[in-house]
Short mmCIF file of C-alpha atoms in Angstrom, two decimals:
data_model
loop_
_atom_site.label_atom_id
_atom_site.label_comp_id
_atom_site.label_asym_id
_atom_site.label_seq_id
_atom_site.Cartn_x
_atom_site.Cartn_y
_atom_site.Cartn_z
CA MET X 1378 -3.44 3.62 -55.84
CA ALA X 1379 -3.58 -0.01 -54.78
CA ARG X 1380 -5.94 -1.93 -52.57
CA ILE X 1381 -4.05 -3.88 -49.94
CA VAL X 1382 -5.11 -6.20 -47.14
CA MET X 1383 -2.68 -6.34 -44.23
CA LYS X 1384 -3.10 -9.18 -41.73
CA PHE X 1385 -1.36 -9.19 -38.33
CA GLY X 1386 -1.09 -12.28 -36.14
CA GLY X 1387 -1.29 -12.65 -32.39
CA THR X 1388 2.37 -11.97 -31.65
CA SER X 1389 2.12 -8.73 -33.65
CA MET X 1390 -0.83 -7.64 -31.49
CA ALA X 1391 0.56 -8.79 -28.13
CA GLY X 1392 0.22 -5.60 -26.10
CA ILE X 1393 -0.35 -1.90 -26.65
CA GLU X 1394 3.22 -1.13 -27.75
CA ARG X 1395 3.09 -3.74 -30.49
CA ILE X 1396 -0.34 -2.52 -31.54
CA ARG X 1397 1.12 0.99 -31.83
CA SER X 1398 3.93 -0.44 -33.98
CA VAL X 1399 1.32 -2.08 -36.23
CA ALA X 1400 -0.56 1.24 -36.43
CA ALA X 1401 2.62 3.00 -37.58
CA ARG X 1402 3.16 0.38 -40.29
CA VAL X 1403 -0.45 0.72 -41.46
CA LYS X 1404 -0.10 4.52 -41.52
CA ARG X 1405 2.89 4.26 -43.87
CA GLU X 1406 0.88 2.09 -46.27
CA ALA X 1407 -2.09 4.48 -46.19
CA ALA X 1408 0.18 7.52 -46.56
CA ALA X 1409 1.53 6.01 -49.78
CA GLY X 1410 -1.94 6.51 -51.24
CA ASN X 1411 -3.20 2.95 -50.88
CA GLN X 1412 -6.63 1.85 -49.71
CA VAL X 1413 -5.98 -0.39 -46.72
CA ALA X 1414 -8.03 -2.99 -44.88
CA VAL X 1415 -6.41 -4.59 -41.83
CA VAL X 1416 -7.36 -8.01 -40.46
CA VAL X 1417 -6.21 -8.77 -36.93
CA SER X 1418 -5.86 -11.80 -34.69
CA ALA X 1419 -6.37 -11.88 -30.94
CA MET X 1420 -3.41 -11.06 -28.72
CA ALA X 1421 -0.92 -13.91 -28.43
CA GLY X 1422 -2.21 -16.52 -25.98
CA GLU X 1423 -5.65 -14.95 -25.64
CA THR X 1424 -7.53 -17.51 -27.73
CA ASP X 1425 -5.88 -20.36 -25.80
CA ARG X 1426 -6.99 -18.71 -22.57
CA LEU X 1427 -10.57 -18.41 -23.78
CA VAL X 1428 -10.59 -21.98 -25.10
CA GLY X 1429 -9.34 -23.12 -21.70
CA PHE X 1430 -12.29 -21.45 -20.02
CA CYS X 1431 -14.68 -23.33 -22.33
CA ARG X 1432 -13.04 -26.69 -21.63
CA GLU X 1433 -13.03 -26.00 -17.90
CA ALA X 1434 -16.74 -25.18 -18.01
CA SER X 1435 -17.49 -28.42 -19.93
CA PRO X 1436 -15.29 -30.78 -21.98
CA LEU X 1437 -18.28 -31.29 -24.30
CA TYR X 1438 -19.17 -27.62 -24.67
CA ASP X 1439 -21.82 -26.29 -27.04
CA PRO X 1440 -19.89 -25.08 -30.14
CA ARG X 1441 -22.34 -22.18 -30.57
CA GLU X 1442 -21.46 -20.76 -27.17
CA TYR X 1443 -17.78 -21.59 -27.69
CA ASP X 1444 -17.81 -19.27 -30.70
CA VAL X 1445 -19.34 -16.46 -28.64
CA VAL X 1446 -16.49 -16.77 -26.15
CA VAL X 1447 -13.46 -17.17 -28.41
CA ALA X 1448 -14.53 -14.48 -30.91
CA ALA X 1449 -14.02 -11.89 -28.17
CA GLY X 1450 -10.23 -11.86 -28.58
CA GLU X 1451 -10.27 -10.44 -32.11
CA GLN X 1452 -13.00 -7.96 -31.22
CA ILE X 1453 -10.71 -6.46 -28.58
CA THR X 1454 -7.67 -6.09 -30.87
CA SER X 1455 -9.69 -4.62 -33.74
CA GLY X 1456 -11.04 -1.90 -31.48
CA LEU X 1457 -7.64 -1.20 -29.94
CA LEU X 1458 -5.94 -0.91 -33.34
CA ALA X 1459 -8.65 1.49 -34.58
CA ILE X 1460 -8.05 3.62 -31.48
CA ALA X 1461 -4.27 3.52 -32.01
CA LEU X 1462 -4.66 4.58 -35.65
CA GLN X 1463 -6.96 7.45 -34.75
CA ALA X 1464 -4.42 8.59 -32.13
CA ILE X 1465 -1.77 9.10 -34.86
CA GLY X 1466 -4.11 10.90 -37.22
CA VAL X 1467 -5.30 8.02 -39.41
CA PRO X 1468 -9.07 7.87 -40.01
CA ALA X 1469 -10.07 4.34 -39.02
CA ARG X 1470 -12.99 2.30 -37.78
CA SER X 1471 -13.50 -1.31 -36.80
CA TRP X 1472 -15.92 -3.62 -38.62
CA LEU X 1473 -17.02 -6.75 -36.78
CA GLY X 1474 -17.83 -9.86 -38.77
CA TRP X 1475 -21.58 -9.34 -38.49
CA GLN X 1476 -21.34 -5.67 -39.48
CA LEU X 1477 -19.89 -6.18 -42.96
CA PRO X 1478 -21.28 -8.93 -42.92
CA ILE X 1479 -19.00 -11.94 -43.41
CA ASN X 1480 -21.60 -14.65 -44.06
CA THR X 1481 -20.74 -18.22 -43.10
CA ASP X 1482 -22.42 -21.58 -42.74
CA ASP X 1483 -23.47 -22.83 -39.30
CA ALA X 1484 -20.61 -25.31 -38.69
CA PHE X 1485 -19.78 -23.60 -35.40
CA ALA X 1486 -16.07 -23.54 -34.45
CA LYS X 1487 -15.24 -24.63 -38.04
CA ALA X 1488 -17.45 -22.34 -40.12
CA ARG X 1489 -16.79 -21.69 -43.79
CA ILE X 1490 -17.18 -18.30 -45.43
CA GLY X 1491 -19.87 -18.09 -48.07
CA THR X 1492 -20.07 -14.44 -49.12
CA ILE X 1493 -18.82 -11.07 -47.92
CA ASP X 1494 -20.92 -7.97 -48.53
CA THR X 1495 -18.35 -5.28 -49.31
CA ALA X 1496 -20.69 -2.35 -50.05
CA ALA X 1497 -20.12 -0.64 -46.69
CA LEU X 1498 -16.43 -1.54 -46.74
CA ASP X 1499 -15.95 -0.09 -50.23
CA ALA X 1500 -17.63 3.15 -49.15
CA SER X 1501 -15.41 3.38 -46.07
CA LEU X 1502 -12.22 2.79 -48.07
CA SER X 1503 -13.27 5.30 -50.74
CA ALA X 1504 -13.80 7.87 -47.99
CA GLY X 1505 -10.16 7.46 -46.93
CA GLU X 1506 -10.76 5.33 -43.85
CA VAL X 1507 -8.64 2.36 -42.85
CA ALA X 1508 -10.94 -0.57 -42.16
CA VAL X 1509 -9.95 -2.76 -39.21
CA ILE X 1510 -11.59 -6.19 -39.32
CA PRO X 1511 -11.41 -8.90 -36.65
CA GLY X 1512 -10.27 -12.15 -38.22
CA PHE X 1513 -11.51 -15.63 -37.41
CA GLN X 1514 -15.21 -14.78 -37.27
CA GLY X 1515 -18.40 -14.23 -39.21
CA VAL X 1516 -22.15 -14.60 -38.84
CA SER X 1517 -24.50 -17.49 -39.63
CA ALA X 1518 -27.79 -17.19 -41.51
CA GLU X 1519 -29.53 -17.20 -38.12
CA GLY X 1520 -27.47 -14.23 -36.97
CA ARG X 1521 -25.22 -16.12 -34.56
CA ILE X 1522 -21.49 -15.44 -34.24
CA THR X 1523 -19.38 -18.12 -35.90
CA THR X 1524 -15.64 -18.77 -35.91
CA LEU X 1525 -13.53 -20.32 -38.66
CA GLY X 1526 -11.26 -22.64 -36.69
CA ARG X 1527 -7.79 -22.05 -35.28
CA GLY X 1528 -5.70 -19.83 -37.54
CA GLY X 1529 -8.89 -18.60 -39.19
CA SER X 1530 -7.68 -14.99 -39.35
CA ASP X 1531 -5.54 -15.97 -42.35
CA THR X 1532 -8.68 -17.20 -44.09
CA SER X 1533 -10.51 -14.01 -43.15
CA ALA X 1534 -7.73 -11.91 -44.68
CA VAL X 1535 -7.64 -13.83 -47.97
CA ALA X 1536 -11.45 -13.85 -48.19
CA VAL X 1537 -11.60 -10.09 -47.62
CA ALA X 1538 -8.84 -9.58 -50.20
CA ALA X 1539 -10.77 -11.65 -52.75
CA ALA X 1540 -14.07 -9.90 -52.02
CA MET X 1541 -12.63 -6.37 -52.29
CA LYS X 1542 -10.45 -7.35 -55.28
CA ALA X 1543 -7.25 -6.39 -53.49
CA ASP X 1544 -3.97 -6.19 -55.37
CA ARG X 1545 -2.15 -8.09 -52.65
CA CYS X 1546 -2.70 -9.73 -49.27
CA ASP X 1547 0.25 -9.26 -46.90
CA ILE X 1548 0.35 -11.72 -43.99
CA TYR X 1549 2.53 -10.26 -41.23
CA THR X 1550 3.67 -12.81 -38.69
CA ASP X 1551 6.54 -13.60 -36.31
CA VAL X 1552 8.60 -15.20 -39.09
CA ASP X 1553 9.99 -13.49 -42.17
CA GLY X 1554 8.80 -16.04 -44.70
CA VAL X 1555 8.30 -19.72 -45.46
CA TYR X 1556 11.28 -21.97 -44.68
CA THR X 1557 12.24 -25.43 -45.84
CA THR X 1558 11.37 -26.56 -42.31
CA ASP X 1559 11.01 -25.13 -38.82
CA PRO X 1560 14.28 -23.20 -38.26
CA ARG X 1561 13.93 -23.75 -34.52
CA ILE X 1562 14.54 -27.45 -35.19
CA VAL X 1563 16.95 -27.08 -38.11
CA PRO X 1564 19.00 -23.85 -37.86
CA ARG X 1565 20.24 -24.41 -41.44
CA ALA X 1566 16.72 -24.27 -42.88
CA ARG X 1567 16.45 -21.91 -45.86
CA LYS X 1568 13.88 -19.22 -46.52
CA LEU X 1569 12.05 -19.69 -49.82
CA ALA X 1570 11.49 -16.72 -52.13
CA LYS X 1571 8.47 -18.34 -53.81
CA VAL X 1572 6.23 -21.29 -53.05
CA THR X 1573 3.39 -22.55 -55.22
CA TYR X 1574 -0.18 -22.53 -53.95
CA GLU X 1575 -0.21 -26.34 -54.12
CA GLU X 1576 2.98 -26.74 -52.10
CA MET X 1577 1.86 -24.22 -49.49
CA LEU X 1578 -1.50 -25.95 -49.28
CA GLU X 1579 0.16 -29.28 -48.57
CA LEU X 1580 2.67 -27.78 -46.13
CA ALA X 1581 -0.10 -25.99 -44.24
CA SER X 1582 -2.27 -29.11 -44.13
CA VAL X 1583 0.49 -31.24 -42.62
CA GLY X 1584 1.66 -28.93 -39.87
CA ALA X 1585 3.49 -25.87 -41.21
CA LYS X 1586 2.20 -23.08 -38.97
CA VAL X 1587 2.87 -20.15 -41.30
CA LEU X 1588 -0.56 -20.10 -42.97
CA GLN X 1589 -3.88 -21.84 -42.29
CA THR X 1590 -4.77 -24.54 -44.82
CA ARG X 1591 -8.10 -23.04 -45.82
CA SER X 1592 -6.55 -19.63 -46.43
CA VAL X 1593 -4.14 -21.12 -48.97
CA GLY X 1594 -6.89 -23.09 -50.70
CA LEU X 1595 -8.98 -19.94 -50.95
CA ALA X 1596 -6.01 -17.93 -52.27
CA MET X 1597 -5.41 -20.58 -54.95
CA LYS X 1598 -9.10 -20.63 -55.93
CA GLU X 1599 -9.44 -16.85 -56.08
CA LYS X 1600 -5.92 -16.20 -57.44
CA VAL X 1601 -5.08 -13.90 -54.51
CA ARG X 1602 -1.39 -13.02 -54.38
CA VAL X 1603 -0.24 -13.66 -50.82
CA GLN X 1604 3.00 -12.48 -49.26
CA VAL X 1605 4.33 -13.78 -45.93
CA LEU X 1606 6.65 -11.38 -44.12
CA SER X 1607 7.74 -10.36 -40.64
CA SER X 1608 6.09 -7.66 -38.58
CA PHE X 1609 9.21 -7.39 -36.43
CA THR X 1610 11.26 -5.07 -38.63
CA GLY X 1611 12.32 -1.57 -37.77
CA GLU X 1612 10.19 1.48 -38.49
CA ASP X 1613 12.66 2.48 -41.23
CA ALA X 1614 12.29 -0.88 -43.02
CA PRO X 1615 11.32 -0.88 -46.72
CA MET X 1616 7.67 -0.97 -47.75
CA ALA X 1617 6.03 -4.39 -47.95
CA ASP X 1618 6.36 -4.67 -51.72
CA THR X 1619 10.16 -4.55 -51.41
CA LEU X 1620 10.63 -6.63 -48.25
CA PRO X 1621 12.24 -10.05 -48.84
CA GLY X 1622 9.37 -12.26 -47.66
CA THR X 1623 7.92 -15.32 -49.39
CA MET X 1624 5.39 -15.00 -52.20
CA ILE X 1625 2.69 -17.65 -52.57
CA VAL X 1626 2.09 -17.83 -56.31
CA GLY X 1627 0.90 -19.99 -59.18
CA GLU X 1628 3.23 -22.69 -60.47
CA GLU X 1629 3.67 -20.78 -63.72
CA GLU X 1630 5.51 -18.02 -61.83
CA ILE X 1631 8.33 -20.30 -60.68
CA ASP X 1632 11.16 -20.82 -63.16
CA ASP X 1633 12.47 -24.30 -63.84
CA VAL X 1634 15.81 -23.17 -62.40
CA GLU X 1635 14.11 -22.42 -59.08
CA ARG X 1636 12.35 -25.77 -58.84
CA GLN X 1637 13.68 -28.47 -56.56
CA LEU X 1638 12.63 -32.03 -55.79
CA ILE X 1639 11.47 -31.32 -52.22
CA THR X 1640 10.33 -27.88 -51.11
CA GLY X 1641 9.94 -28.48 -47.40
CA ILE X 1642 9.58 -30.80 -44.40
CA ALA X 1643 6.62 -30.24 -42.06
CA HIS X 1644 5.66 -31.78 -38.74
CA ASP X 1645 2.46 -31.84 -36.70
CA LYS X 1646 2.08 -33.05 -33.13
CA ASN X 1647 -1.60 -32.10 -32.97
CA GLU X 1648 -2.70 -35.55 -34.08
CA ALA X 1649 -4.40 -38.43 -32.29
CA LYS X 1650 -4.47 -42.06 -33.45
CA ILE X 1651 -7.58 -44.19 -33.00
CA THR X 1652 -7.74 -47.95 -33.57
CA LEU X 1653 -11.00 -49.91 -33.63
CA THR X 1654 -10.41 -53.64 -33.20
CA SER X 1655 -12.46 -56.56 -34.51
CA VAL X 1656 -14.54 -54.56 -36.95
CA PRO X 1657 -16.73 -56.90 -39.04
CA ASP X 1658 -15.15 -57.36 -42.46
CA LYS X 1659 -18.21 -56.78 -44.61
CA PRO X 1660 -19.49 -54.12 -47.02
CA GLY X 1661 -20.52 -50.92 -45.24
CA SER X 1662 -18.50 -51.48 -42.06
CA VAL X 1663 -15.92 -48.80 -42.82
CA ALA X 1664 -18.65 -46.36 -43.83
CA SER X 1665 -20.35 -46.93 -40.47
CA ILE X 1666 -17.15 -45.78 -38.75
CA PHE X 1667 -16.69 -42.52 -40.60
CA GLU X 1668 -20.31 -41.44 -41.03
CA PRO X 1669 -20.75 -40.40 -37.36
CA LEU X 1670 -17.40 -38.60 -37.46
CA ALA X 1671 -18.42 -36.69 -40.58
CA ALA X 1672 -21.75 -35.80 -38.95
CA ALA X 1673 -19.77 -34.31 -36.05
CA ASN X 1674 -17.60 -32.26 -38.49
CA ILE X 1675 -14.46 -34.18 -37.48
CA ASN X 1676 -11.76 -34.44 -40.17
CA VAL X 1677 -10.10 -37.82 -40.58
CA ASP X 1678 -6.61 -37.98 -42.08
CA MET X 1679 -4.60 -41.21 -42.31
CA ILE X 1680 -6.63 -44.42 -42.61
CA ILE X 1681 -5.29 -47.98 -42.40
CA GLN X 1682 -7.36 -51.18 -42.59
CA ASN X 1683 -5.48 -54.29 -41.56
CA ILE X 1684 -5.77 -57.62 -43.34
CA ALA X 1685 -8.96 -59.38 -42.24
CA HIS X 1686 -8.60 -62.29 -39.83
CA ARG X 1687 -11.13 -65.05 -39.21
CA SER X 1688 -12.40 -65.91 -35.75
CA PRO X 1689 -15.00 -68.40 -34.48
CA SER X 1690 -18.46 -66.99 -33.73
CA THR X 1691 -20.89 -68.02 -30.99
CA THR X 1692 -22.68 -70.32 -33.46
CA GLY X 1693 -19.52 -72.27 -34.19
CA ALA X 1694 -19.06 -70.76 -37.64
CA SER X 1695 -16.17 -68.46 -38.44
CA SER X 1696 -16.44 -64.78 -39.31
CA SER X 1697 -14.00 -62.22 -40.68
CA ALA X 1698 -12.91 -59.18 -38.71
CA THR X 1699 -10.34 -56.46 -39.19
CA ASP X 1700 -8.74 -53.59 -37.30
CA VAL X 1701 -9.13 -50.03 -38.60
CA THR X 1702 -6.69 -47.27 -37.62
CA PHE X 1703 -7.03 -43.57 -38.45
CA THR X 1704 -5.99 -40.16 -37.19
CA VAL X 1705 -8.03 -37.12 -36.13
CA PRO X 1706 -7.02 -33.70 -34.78
CA ALA X 1707 -6.02 -34.10 -31.13
CA ALA X 1708 -8.52 -31.43 -30.10
CA ASP X 1709 -11.32 -33.55 -31.60
CA LEU X 1710 -10.34 -36.78 -29.81
CA PRO X 1711 -12.98 -36.55 -26.99
CA ARG X 1712 -15.79 -35.88 -29.47
CA SER X 1713 -14.50 -38.63 -31.77
CA ILE X 1714 -14.54 -41.17 -28.94
CA GLU X 1715 -18.04 -40.12 -27.95
CA ALA X 1716 -19.36 -40.33 -31.53
CA LEU X 1717 -17.83 -43.77 -32.08
CA ASN X 1718 -19.05 -45.17 -28.77
CA GLN X 1719 -22.56 -43.96 -29.54
CA ALA X 1720 -22.38 -45.83 -32.86
CA ARG X 1721 -20.70 -48.90 -31.35
CA GLU X 1722 -23.68 -51.21 -31.86
CA THR X 1723 -23.95 -50.19 -35.52
CA ILE X 1724 -20.21 -50.48 -36.18
CA GLY X 1725 -19.75 -53.65 -34.12
CA PHE X 1726 -16.13 -53.01 -33.11
CA GLY X 1727 -14.46 -54.79 -30.20
CA GLU X 1728 -12.22 -52.21 -28.52
CA LEU X 1729 -11.40 -48.52 -29.07
CA ILE X 1730 -7.72 -47.71 -28.51
CA HIS X 1731 -6.40 -44.15 -28.75
CA ASP X 1732 -2.94 -42.61 -28.63
CA ILE X 1733 -2.04 -38.91 -28.54
CA ARG X 1734 1.74 -39.43 -28.37
CA VAL X 1735 2.13 -39.38 -32.14
CA ALA X 1736 3.39 -36.91 -34.73
CA LYS X 1737 2.97 -36.59 -38.48
CA ILE X 1738 6.08 -35.92 -40.59
CA SER X 1739 5.65 -34.89 -44.22
CA VAL X 1740 7.86 -34.15 -47.21
CA VAL X 1741 6.34 -31.84 -49.84
CA GLY X 1742 7.41 -30.74 -53.32
CA VAL X 1743 5.99 -30.32 -56.82
CA GLY X 1744 9.16 -31.97 -58.10
CA MET X 1745 7.81 -35.30 -56.82
CA ARG X 1746 5.51 -35.42 -59.86
CA SER X 1747 8.44 -36.14 -62.16
CA HIS X 1748 10.87 -37.93 -59.86
CA ALA X 1749 10.61 -41.45 -58.42
CA GLY X 1750 12.11 -42.65 -55.15
CA VAL X 1751 11.03 -39.87 -52.79
CA ALA X 1752 9.04 -42.22 -50.53
CA SER X 1753 11.79 -44.85 -50.65
CA SER X 1754 14.38 -42.28 -49.54
CA MET X 1755 12.12 -41.19 -46.69
CA PHE X 1756 11.53 -44.72 -45.41
CA THR X 1757 15.21 -45.65 -45.74
CA THR X 1758 16.37 -42.51 -43.92
CA LEU X 1759 13.96 -43.00 -41.02
CA GLY X 1760 14.69 -46.73 -40.80
CA ALA X 1761 18.43 -46.09 -40.60
CA ARG X 1762 17.82 -44.01 -37.46
CA GLY X 1763 15.53 -46.62 -35.87
CA ILE X 1764 12.37 -44.54 -36.30
CA ASN X 1765 9.30 -46.75 -36.62
CA ILE X 1766 6.54 -45.78 -39.06
CA GLN X 1767 3.01 -46.34 -37.73
CA ALA X 1768 1.00 -45.11 -40.73
CA ILE X 1769 1.56 -43.69 -44.21
CA SER X 1770 -0.45 -41.42 -46.52
CA THR X 1771 0.47 -39.89 -49.87
CA SER X 1772 -0.69 -37.40 -52.46
CA GLU X 1773 0.77 -36.33 -55.80
CA ILE X 1774 3.25 -33.95 -54.15
CA LYS X 1775 3.39 -35.22 -50.54
CA VAL X 1776 4.39 -38.24 -48.46
CA SER X 1777 3.39 -38.29 -44.77
CA VAL X 1778 4.21 -40.78 -42.04
CA LEU X 1779 3.03 -41.15 -38.45
CA ILE X 1780 5.71 -41.73 -35.80
CA HIS X 1781 6.11 -41.47 -32.03
CA GLU X 1782 6.16 -37.82 -30.98
CA ASP X 1783 9.48 -38.19 -29.11
CA GLU X 1784 11.23 -38.80 -32.45
CA THR X 1785 9.82 -35.72 -34.20
CA GLU X 1786 12.87 -33.46 -34.14
CA LEU X 1787 15.25 -36.26 -35.09
CA ALA X 1788 13.04 -37.20 -38.05
CA VAL X 1789 12.81 -33.61 -39.30
CA ARG X 1790 16.59 -33.08 -39.06
CA VAL X 1791 17.63 -36.28 -40.82
CA LEU X 1792 15.08 -35.84 -43.63
CA HIS X 1793 16.05 -32.21 -44.16
CA THR X 1794 19.65 -33.31 -44.67
CA ALA X 1795 18.75 -36.38 -46.73
CA TYR X 1796 16.91 -34.27 -49.30
CA GLY X 1797 19.71 -31.70 -49.55
CA LEU X 1798 17.74 -28.83 -48.04
CA ASP X 1799 20.36 -27.62 -45.55
CA ALA X 1800 21.52 -24.09 -46.34
CA ASP X 1801 25.15 -25.03 -46.93
CA GLU X 1802 24.06 -27.71 -49.41
CA ALA X 1803 21.82 -25.42 -51.47
CA ALA X 1804 22.70 -25.17 -55.11
#
């Protein structure tokens, strides 16, 4: 008997018929003698609808009340799936985040899971019940509903799997695995049998929509084996442990023969670029920019500080100033602008310029550790197609560039070919 966490995304829960299909799949897993916990997302489009209501009510909404609103989507699907399971003879009950409880900090809309009390869950599973848990949510120390950020149901599933010491966490989604890039942009993209935690973490952080970044980081930390597979297979499809999905594993599980220089190309249009002009070039100036953003729980990605230039001051002397450019999530742009304007006197910048028509393109692969020239190939390939690079950031296994959003698909296609990732070029 194994303990398995099954997570179903919004497209898998989009309507009663699909929920019934999920129930049938869960029944098969339970009938095989496994203890099963199911983590569900809201119905496809439901969270966007609820977020829209919040923004319509107030662009600068209270994050605490935002969480109350958007957590409702997962509550609905967890109850509906429990009903559907009961209707086909499977003992099941729903467990809301505060009932387990899933304890989080109080960073509303971006909360982080601290602990999960599994005593009641363990008793339920031992009694033969299927536990249905709404993803994306938990409870703060003050007893308020919290949410984990967009895509947080993946994190919920991995956290539950770690807490209940599950043998495997199966993430069912609308794709059948992790590809070298978005197959909607590059039809010749290849599905990967295995991806390391590190590669998946980088891919998720730079725009790959298969798994949420924090879920991969948690899986790597807790050594949770994660499998990505499609929920849109027939009822007579093999069990999950034999389906050809993608396994997210430790680097030691990937043979040298399976390694390649670049694992995948990711893109992200949910970025906004901010430039502050004429920032005083003195110690502490850059810190004064990012401190208010950090206080507002806004993540900053790419950062560029231009060469300082000297300009005459009102006293006749000259002073040094510089321009600082950085990116933030597009959804956080209004709050970023507000935080920076409130700190304008402290920072001393001249003008705040923002641009949402940008996209981040990234190449990722553990093979970059031992091979030179990856960045050079990227820049040369993009330059040959007239694609201008606005910003650059790197890590040990990733190179990312910021470009105009209209050139996103072209950039992804030419890089995918340049690194030999097209299916007909695979070794």
